[in-house]
Amino acid sequence: MKARYQYRFYPTDQQKQSLAQLFGCVRVVWNDALALCKQSEKKPKSVELQKSVITQAKQTEKRAWLSEVSNIPLQQSVADLETAFKNFFDSCKGSRKGSKVGYPKFKKRTNSQSARQRRERSEKHRESRDRALPRL
């Protein structure tokens, strides 16, 4: 069973800046991965996308700022793109229930922004009522 928790918090100015930076990095990784998929004839695997879009991009001067945020949301962004492609192709084949799903689109600054973290696996965190956010 999957559990979903929704929290409301009021970030300070420094936290707002960190969140904006995180959302920007996630958006750039998604857009770069989608651009690579559109350019190539065959869609690259998720591992190859992560390697080129995250690991190699951090080593360039142009995208060195990607190393200022955690890797986990960036990897989740590539995984989300993989899921979007899977849903699109399943929808084209007719093996997906529900309405037709369109081709994945580039993310814009003006749309709603999100980033996902992996779930904590520690029992200590599950029992505690206080939640600590991972490094943003």
C-alpha positions as a Python dict, from the first residue, in 0.01 Angstrom:
ca = {
    (1, 'M'): (0, 0, 0),
    (2, 'K'): (128, 345, -87),
    (3, 'A'): (83, 626, 159),
    (4, 'R'): (76, 989, 60),
    (5, 'Y'): (128, 1275, 298),
    (6, 'Q'): (60, 1636, 226),
    (7, 'Y'): (227, 1903, 433),
    (8, 'R'): (194, 2279, 433),
    (9, 'F'): (493, 2482, 536),
    (10, 'Y'): (584, 2846, 522),
    (11, 'P'): (941, 2884, 397),
    (12, 'T'): (1175, 3161, 496),
    (13, 'D'): (1335, 3377, 229),
    (14, 'Q'): (1645, 3159, 218),
    (15, 'Q'): (1431, 2845, 186),
    (16, 'K'): (1229, 3007, -94),
    (17, 'Q'): (1551, 3074, -280),
    (18, 'S'): (1668, 2715, -231),
    (19, 'L'): (1334, 2578, -349),
    (20, 'A'): (1339, 2802, -657),
    (21, 'Q'): (1689, 2677, -737),
    (22, 'L'): (1577, 2315, -691),
    (23, 'F'): (1271, 2361, -914),
    (24, 'G'): (1485, 2528, -1180),
    (25, 'C'): (1737, 2244, -1179),
    (26, 'V'): (1464, 1980, -1203),
    (27, 'R'): (1304, 2168, -1493),
    (28, 'V'): (1636, 2201, -1678),
    (29, 'V'): (1715, 1830, -1638),
    (30, 'W'): (1366, 1735, -1766),
    (31, 'N'): (1396, 1967, -2065),
    (32, 'D'): (1749, 1851, -2151),
    (33, 'A'): (1645, 1485, -2130),
    (34, 'L'): (1337, 1548, -2345),
    (35, 'A'): (1547, 1734, -2603),
    (36, 'L'): (1789, 1439, -2618),
    (37, 'C'): (1499, 1198, -2667),
    (38, 'K'): (1359, 1411, -2950),
    (39, 'Q'): (1697, 1433, -3124),
    (40, 'S'): (1779, 1063, -3114),
    (41, 'E'): (1609, 814, -3343),
    (42, 'K'): (1572, 556, -3066),
    (43, 'K'): (1480, 667, -2715),
    (44, 'P'): (1783, 627, -2483),
    (45, 'K'): (1753, 422, -2167),
    (46, 'S'): (1705, 593, -1832),
    (47, 'V'): (2062, 519, -1719),
    (48, 'E'): (2207, 674, -2035),
    (49, 'L'): (1986, 981, -1993),
    (50, 'Q'): (2095, 1027, -1632),
    (51, 'K'): (2457, 990, -1731),
    (52, 'S'): (2444, 1249, -2007),
    (53, 'V'): (2193, 1494, -1859),
    (54, 'I'): (2306, 1492, -1496),
    (55, 'T'): (2655, 1349, -1451),
    (56, 'Q'): (2823, 1485, -1763),
    (57, 'A'): (2632, 1813, -1752),
    (58, 'K'): (2762, 1887, -1400),
    (59, 'Q'): (3118, 1866, -1530),
    (60, 'T'): (3062, 2136, -1792),
    (61, 'E'): (3103, 2502, -1708),
    (62, 'K'): (2759, 2584, -1848),
    (63, 'R'): (2572, 2348, -1612),
    (64, 'A'): (2806, 2336, -1310),
    (65, 'W'): (2533, 2489, -1093),
    (66, 'L'): (2342, 2157, -1108),
    (67, 'S'): (2582, 2022, -844),
    (68, 'E'): (2450, 2273, -588),
    (69, 'V'): (2131, 2069, -534),
    (70, 'S'): (2076, 1708, -434),
    (71, 'N'): (2100, 1438, -702),
    (72, 'I'): (1784, 1261, -595),
    (73, 'P'): (1525, 1507, -736),
    (74, 'L'): (1725, 1526, -1060),
    (75, 'Q'): (1720, 1148, -1094),
    (76, 'Q'): (1349, 1146, -1012),
    (77, 'S'): (1291, 1396, -1292),
    (78, 'V'): (1450, 1159, -1545),
    (79, 'A'): (1247, 870, -1398),
    (80, 'D'): (929, 1078, -1431),
    (81, 'L'): (1011, 1144, -1797),
    (82, 'E'): (1059, 770, -1846),
    (83, 'T'): (713, 712, -1696),
    (84, 'A'): (564, 982, -1920),
    (85, 'F'): (707, 810, -2228),
    (86, 'K'): (584, 470, -2110),
    (87, 'N'): (232, 609, -2062),
    (88, 'F'): (243, 774, -2405),
    (89, 'F'): (356, 459, -2587),
    (90, 'D'): (109, 239, -2396),
    (91, 'S'): (-165, 485, -2485),
    (92, 'C'): (-70, 469, -2854),
    (93, 'K'): (-77, 87, -2847),
    (94, 'G'): (-410, 83, -2666),
    (95, 'S'): (-276, -116, -2372),
    (96, 'R'): (-331, 172, -2129),
    (97, 'K'): (-673, 223, -1976),
    (98, 'G'): (-825, 567, -1973),
    (99, 'S'): (-800, 861, -2207),
    (100, 'K'): (-521, 910, -2459),
    (101, 'V'): (-198, 1055, -2326),
    (102, 'G'): (-4, 1309, -2530),
    (103, 'Y'): (368, 1322, -2603),
    (104, 'P'): (570, 1462, -2308),
    (105, 'K'): (612, 1839, -2322),
    (106, 'F'): (884, 2077, -2214),
    (107, 'K'): (841, 2233, -1871),
    (108, 'K'): (801, 2608, -1839),
    (109, 'R'): (884, 2844, -1555),
    (110, 'T'): (528, 2970, -1539),
    (111, 'N'): (363, 2629, -1482),
    (112, 'S'): (328, 2468, -1142),
    (113, 'Q'): (662, 2345, -1019),
    (114, 'S'): (736, 2031, -825),
    (115, 'A'): (1022, 1809, -717),
    (116, 'R'): (1009, 1466, -561),
    (117, 'Q'): (1230, 1308, -297),
    (118, 'R'): (1261, 936, -228),
    (119, 'R'): (1073, 799, 64),
    (120, 'E'): (1267, 750, 387),
    (121, 'R'): (1331, 385, 459),
    (122, 'S'): (1430, 424, 821),
    (123, 'E'): (1192, 307, 1093),
    (124, 'K'): (1317, 589, 1312),
    (125, 'H'): (1172, 848, 1076),
    (126, 'R'): (838, 668, 1046),
    (127, 'E'): (777, 668, 1420),
    (128, 'S'): (873, 1029, 1472),
    (129, 'R'): (609, 1297, 1433),
    (130, 'D'): (868, 1557, 1334),
    (131, 'R'): (958, 1550, 966),
    (132, 'A'): (1287, 1680, 839),
    (133, 'L'): (1324, 1779, 477),
    (134, 'P'): (1630, 1648, 296),
    (135, 'R'): (1893, 1885, 162),
    (136, 'L'): (1732, 2118, -88),
}
